PDB file of C-alpha atoms in Angstrom:
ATOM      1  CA  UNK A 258     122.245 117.338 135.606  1.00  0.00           C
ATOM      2  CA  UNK A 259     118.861 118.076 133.551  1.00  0.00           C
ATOM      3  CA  UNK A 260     119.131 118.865 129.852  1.00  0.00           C
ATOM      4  CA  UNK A 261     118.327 122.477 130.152  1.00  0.00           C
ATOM      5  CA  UNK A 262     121.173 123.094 132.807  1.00  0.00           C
ATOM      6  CA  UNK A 263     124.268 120.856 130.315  1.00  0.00           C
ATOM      7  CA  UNK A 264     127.363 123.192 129.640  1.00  0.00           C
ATOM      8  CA  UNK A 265     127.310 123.981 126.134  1.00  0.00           C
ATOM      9  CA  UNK A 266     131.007 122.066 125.749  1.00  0.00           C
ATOM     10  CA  UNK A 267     128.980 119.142 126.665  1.00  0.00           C
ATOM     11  CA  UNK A 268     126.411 119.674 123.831  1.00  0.00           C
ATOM     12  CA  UNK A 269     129.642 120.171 121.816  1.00  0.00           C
ATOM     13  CA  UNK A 270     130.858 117.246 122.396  1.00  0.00           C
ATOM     14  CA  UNK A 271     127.758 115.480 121.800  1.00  0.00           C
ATOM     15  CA  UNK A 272     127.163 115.913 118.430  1.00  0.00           C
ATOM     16  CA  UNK A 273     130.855 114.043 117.742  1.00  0.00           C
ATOM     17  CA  UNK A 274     129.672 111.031 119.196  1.00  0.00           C
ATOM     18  CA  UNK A 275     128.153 109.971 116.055  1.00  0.00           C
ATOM     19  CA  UNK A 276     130.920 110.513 113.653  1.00  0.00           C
ATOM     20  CA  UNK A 277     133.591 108.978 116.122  1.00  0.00           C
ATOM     21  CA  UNK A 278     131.129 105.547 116.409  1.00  0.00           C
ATOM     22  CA  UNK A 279     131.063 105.622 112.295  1.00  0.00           C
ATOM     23  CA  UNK A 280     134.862 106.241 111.865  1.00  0.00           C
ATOM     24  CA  UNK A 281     135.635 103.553 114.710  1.00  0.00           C
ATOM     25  CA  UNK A 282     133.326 101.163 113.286  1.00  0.00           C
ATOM     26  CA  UNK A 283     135.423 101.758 109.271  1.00  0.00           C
ATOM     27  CA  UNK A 284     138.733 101.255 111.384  1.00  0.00           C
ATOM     28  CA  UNK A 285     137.248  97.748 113.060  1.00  0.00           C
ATOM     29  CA  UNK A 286     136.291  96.631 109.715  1.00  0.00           C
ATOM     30  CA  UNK A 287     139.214  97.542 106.909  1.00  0.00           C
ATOM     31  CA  UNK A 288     141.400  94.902 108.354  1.00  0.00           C
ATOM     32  CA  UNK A 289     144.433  96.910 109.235  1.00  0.00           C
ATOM     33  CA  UNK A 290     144.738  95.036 112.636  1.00  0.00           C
ATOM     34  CA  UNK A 291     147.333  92.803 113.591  1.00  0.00           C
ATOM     35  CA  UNK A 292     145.841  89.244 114.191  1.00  0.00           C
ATOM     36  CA  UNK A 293     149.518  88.492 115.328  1.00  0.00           C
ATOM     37  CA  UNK A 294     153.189  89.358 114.620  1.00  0.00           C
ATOM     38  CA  UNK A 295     156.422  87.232 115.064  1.00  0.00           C
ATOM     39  CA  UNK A 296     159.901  87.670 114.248  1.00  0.00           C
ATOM     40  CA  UNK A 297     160.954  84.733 111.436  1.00  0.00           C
ATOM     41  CA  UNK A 298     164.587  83.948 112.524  1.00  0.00           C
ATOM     42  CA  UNK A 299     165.213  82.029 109.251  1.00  0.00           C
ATOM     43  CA  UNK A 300     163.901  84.604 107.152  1.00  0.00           C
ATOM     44  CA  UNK A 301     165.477  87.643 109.167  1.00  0.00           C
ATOM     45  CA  UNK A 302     162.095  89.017 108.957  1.00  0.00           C
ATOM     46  CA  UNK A 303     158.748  90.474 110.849  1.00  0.00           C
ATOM     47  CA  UNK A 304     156.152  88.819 109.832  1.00  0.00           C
ATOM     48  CA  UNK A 305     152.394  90.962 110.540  1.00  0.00           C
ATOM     49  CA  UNK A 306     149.786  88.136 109.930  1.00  0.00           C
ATOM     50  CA  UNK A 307     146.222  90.621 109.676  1.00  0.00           C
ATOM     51  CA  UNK A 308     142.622  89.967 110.550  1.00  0.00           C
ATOM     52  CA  UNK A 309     141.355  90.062 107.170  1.00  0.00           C
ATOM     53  CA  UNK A 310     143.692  87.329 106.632  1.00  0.00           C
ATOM     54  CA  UNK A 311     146.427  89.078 104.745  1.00  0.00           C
ATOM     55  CA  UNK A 312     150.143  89.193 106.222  1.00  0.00           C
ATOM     56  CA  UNK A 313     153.366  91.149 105.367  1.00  0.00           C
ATOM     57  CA  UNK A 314     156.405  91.502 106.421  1.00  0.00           C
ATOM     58  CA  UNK A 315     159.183  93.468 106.057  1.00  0.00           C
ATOM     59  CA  UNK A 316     163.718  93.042 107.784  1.00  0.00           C
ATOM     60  CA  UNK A 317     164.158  95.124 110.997  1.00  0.00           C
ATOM     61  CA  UNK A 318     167.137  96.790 109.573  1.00  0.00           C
ATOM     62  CA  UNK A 319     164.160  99.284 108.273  1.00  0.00           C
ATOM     63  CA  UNK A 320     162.558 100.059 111.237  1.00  0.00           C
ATOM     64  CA  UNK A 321     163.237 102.539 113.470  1.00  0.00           C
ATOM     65  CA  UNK A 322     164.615 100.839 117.202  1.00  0.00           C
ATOM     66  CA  UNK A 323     165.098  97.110 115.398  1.00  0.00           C
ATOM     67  CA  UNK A 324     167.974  97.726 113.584  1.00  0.00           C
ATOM     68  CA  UNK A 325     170.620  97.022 115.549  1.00  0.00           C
ATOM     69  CA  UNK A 326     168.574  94.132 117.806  1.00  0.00           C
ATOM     70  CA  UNK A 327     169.223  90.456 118.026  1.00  0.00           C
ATOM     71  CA  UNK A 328     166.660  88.316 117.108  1.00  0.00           C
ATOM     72  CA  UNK A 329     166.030  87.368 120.656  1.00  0.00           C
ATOM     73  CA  UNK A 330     164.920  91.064 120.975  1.00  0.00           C
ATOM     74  CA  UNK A 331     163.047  91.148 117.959  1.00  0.00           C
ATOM     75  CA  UNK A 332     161.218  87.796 119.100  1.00  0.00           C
ATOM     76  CA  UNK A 333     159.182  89.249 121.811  1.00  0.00           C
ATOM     77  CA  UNK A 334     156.632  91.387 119.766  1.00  0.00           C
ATOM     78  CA  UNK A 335     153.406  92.610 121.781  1.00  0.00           C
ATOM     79  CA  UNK A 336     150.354  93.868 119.601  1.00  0.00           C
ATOM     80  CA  UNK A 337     148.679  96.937 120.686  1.00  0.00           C
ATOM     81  CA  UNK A 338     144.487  95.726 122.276  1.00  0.00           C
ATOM     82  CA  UNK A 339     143.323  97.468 119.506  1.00  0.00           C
ATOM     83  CA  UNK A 340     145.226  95.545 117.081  1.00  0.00           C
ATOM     84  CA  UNK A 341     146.005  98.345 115.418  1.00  0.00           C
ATOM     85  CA  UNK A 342     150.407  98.576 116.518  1.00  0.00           C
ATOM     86  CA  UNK A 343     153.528  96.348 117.643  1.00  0.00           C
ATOM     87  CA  UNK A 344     155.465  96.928 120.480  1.00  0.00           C
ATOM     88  CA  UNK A 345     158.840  95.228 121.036  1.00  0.00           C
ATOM     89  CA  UNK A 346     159.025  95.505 125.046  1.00  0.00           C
ATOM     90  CA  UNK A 347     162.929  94.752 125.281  1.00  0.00           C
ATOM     91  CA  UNK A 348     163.663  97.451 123.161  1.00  0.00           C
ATOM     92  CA  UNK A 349     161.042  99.966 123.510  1.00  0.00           C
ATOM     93  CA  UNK A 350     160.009 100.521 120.366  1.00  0.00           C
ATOM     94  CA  UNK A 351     156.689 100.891 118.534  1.00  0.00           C
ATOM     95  CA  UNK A 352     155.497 100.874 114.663  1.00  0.00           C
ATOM     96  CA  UNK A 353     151.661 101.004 113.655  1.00  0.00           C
ATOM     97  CA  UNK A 354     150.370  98.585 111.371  1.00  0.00           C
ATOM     98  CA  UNK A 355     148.610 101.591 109.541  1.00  0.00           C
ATOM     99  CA  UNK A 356     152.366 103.138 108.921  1.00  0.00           C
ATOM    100  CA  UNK A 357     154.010 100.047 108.698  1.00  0.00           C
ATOM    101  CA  UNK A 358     151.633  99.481 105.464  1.00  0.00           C
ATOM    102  CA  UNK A 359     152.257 102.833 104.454  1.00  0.00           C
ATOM    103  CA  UNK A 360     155.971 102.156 104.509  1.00  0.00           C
ATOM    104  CA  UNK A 361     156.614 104.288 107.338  1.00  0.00           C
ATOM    105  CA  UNK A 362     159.122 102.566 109.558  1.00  0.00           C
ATOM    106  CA  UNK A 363     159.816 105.532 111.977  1.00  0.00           C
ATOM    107  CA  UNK A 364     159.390 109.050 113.017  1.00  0.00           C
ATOM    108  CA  UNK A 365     159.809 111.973 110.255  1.00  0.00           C
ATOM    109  CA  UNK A 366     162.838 112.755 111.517  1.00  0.00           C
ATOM    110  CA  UNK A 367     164.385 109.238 111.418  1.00  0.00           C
ATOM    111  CA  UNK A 368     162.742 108.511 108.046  1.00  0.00           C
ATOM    112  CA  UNK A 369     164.474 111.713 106.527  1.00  0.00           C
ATOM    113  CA  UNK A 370     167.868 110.470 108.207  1.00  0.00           C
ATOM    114  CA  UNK A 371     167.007 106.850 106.953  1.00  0.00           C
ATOM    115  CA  UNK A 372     166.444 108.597 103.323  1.00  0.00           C
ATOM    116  CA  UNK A 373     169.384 110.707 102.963  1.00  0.00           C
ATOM    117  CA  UNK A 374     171.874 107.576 103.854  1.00  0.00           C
ATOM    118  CA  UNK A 375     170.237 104.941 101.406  1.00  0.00           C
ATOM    119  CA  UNK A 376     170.324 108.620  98.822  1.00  0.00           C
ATOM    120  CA  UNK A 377     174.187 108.719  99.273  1.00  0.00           C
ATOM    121  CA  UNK A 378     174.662 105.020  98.663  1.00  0.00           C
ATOM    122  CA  UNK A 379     177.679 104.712  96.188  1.00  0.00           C
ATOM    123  CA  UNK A 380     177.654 101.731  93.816  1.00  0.00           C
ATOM    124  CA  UNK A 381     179.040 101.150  90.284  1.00  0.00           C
ATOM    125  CA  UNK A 382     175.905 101.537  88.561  1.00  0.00           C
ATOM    126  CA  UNK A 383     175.125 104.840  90.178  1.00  0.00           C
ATOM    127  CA  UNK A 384     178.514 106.212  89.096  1.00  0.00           C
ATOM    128  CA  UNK A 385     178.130 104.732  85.239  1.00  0.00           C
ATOM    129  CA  UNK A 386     174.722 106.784  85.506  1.00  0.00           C
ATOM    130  CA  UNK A 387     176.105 110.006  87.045  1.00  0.00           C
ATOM    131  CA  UNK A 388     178.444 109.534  84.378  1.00  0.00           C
ATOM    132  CA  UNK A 389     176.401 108.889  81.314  1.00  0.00           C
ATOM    133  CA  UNK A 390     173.867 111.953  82.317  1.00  0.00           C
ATOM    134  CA  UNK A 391     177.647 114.440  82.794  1.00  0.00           C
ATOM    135  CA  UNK A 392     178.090 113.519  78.956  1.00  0.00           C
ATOM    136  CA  UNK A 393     174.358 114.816  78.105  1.00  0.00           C
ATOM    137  CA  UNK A 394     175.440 118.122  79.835  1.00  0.00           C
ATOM    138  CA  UNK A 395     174.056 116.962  82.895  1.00  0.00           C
ATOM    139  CA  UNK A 396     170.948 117.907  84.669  1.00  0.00           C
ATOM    140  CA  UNK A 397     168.638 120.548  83.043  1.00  0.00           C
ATOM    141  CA  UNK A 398     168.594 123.819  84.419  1.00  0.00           C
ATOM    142  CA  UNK A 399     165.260 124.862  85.761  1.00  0.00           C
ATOM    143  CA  UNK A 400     163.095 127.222  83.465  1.00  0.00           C
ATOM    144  CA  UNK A 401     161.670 130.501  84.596  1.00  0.00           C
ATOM    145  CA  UNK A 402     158.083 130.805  82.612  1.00  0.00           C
ATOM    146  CA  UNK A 403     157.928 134.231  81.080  1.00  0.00           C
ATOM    147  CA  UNK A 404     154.437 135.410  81.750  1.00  0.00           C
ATOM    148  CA  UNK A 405     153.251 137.868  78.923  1.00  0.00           C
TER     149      UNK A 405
END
């Protein structure tokens, strides 16, 4: 194939090449790769060591798949070749570092489920607060702006 005679997709596609090499060259370098990952059995924790020599580490009771594990399960992590998520083979589950970091521990819909159980959590000190704001006349009521 000459260069008069390329498809015009291809020349498309082309001028992209440049911008993907420069993004994939930021994503090699800002360290959010996993350098490894292992499951702390003391702890009860997953512990992310990075190649920019950072680490966290968060429980599995978060994540979305390692909740209900045992910690044989949660001890056979695999990182991604790219470094870049975990994937626990035994239970077929997968987290990216990049969300992990973000504090993302699972699909939208799972994180909105996850939110609205740990939102309905009843404890003492929630009560005394519901209770202290019911004496103040409770929430505000929402203001309409009157526009002149």
């Amino acid at each position: 194939m000459t260069k008069a005679n390329t498809p015009e997709w291809v020349k498309s596609e082309l001028t992209h090449v440049d911008a993907a090499a420069a993004r994939g060259q930021i994503e090699q370098t800002s360290g959010l790769r996993a350098q490894s990952a292992h499951y702390d059995t003391r702890k009860k924790l997953i512990v992310i060591d990075l190649v920019n020599g950072s680490s966290f580490s968060f429980p599995p009771q978060l994540a979305q798949g390692l909740a209900s594990a045992r910690p044989s399960e949660l001890a056979e992590i695999e990182i991604t070749p790219q470094g870049s998520g975990l994937h626990w083979p035994k239970l077929d589950a997968d987290l990216t570092i990049e969300g992990l970091l973000a504090g993302l521990f699972g699909s939208r819909s799972w994180m909105r489920t996850h939110a609205t159980k740990a939102g309905s959590v009843k404890s003492s000190a929630k009560a005394q607060a519901a209770k202290a704001n019911g004496a103040k006349g409770g929430r505000p009521r929402k203001t309409i702006p009157l526009h002149a």
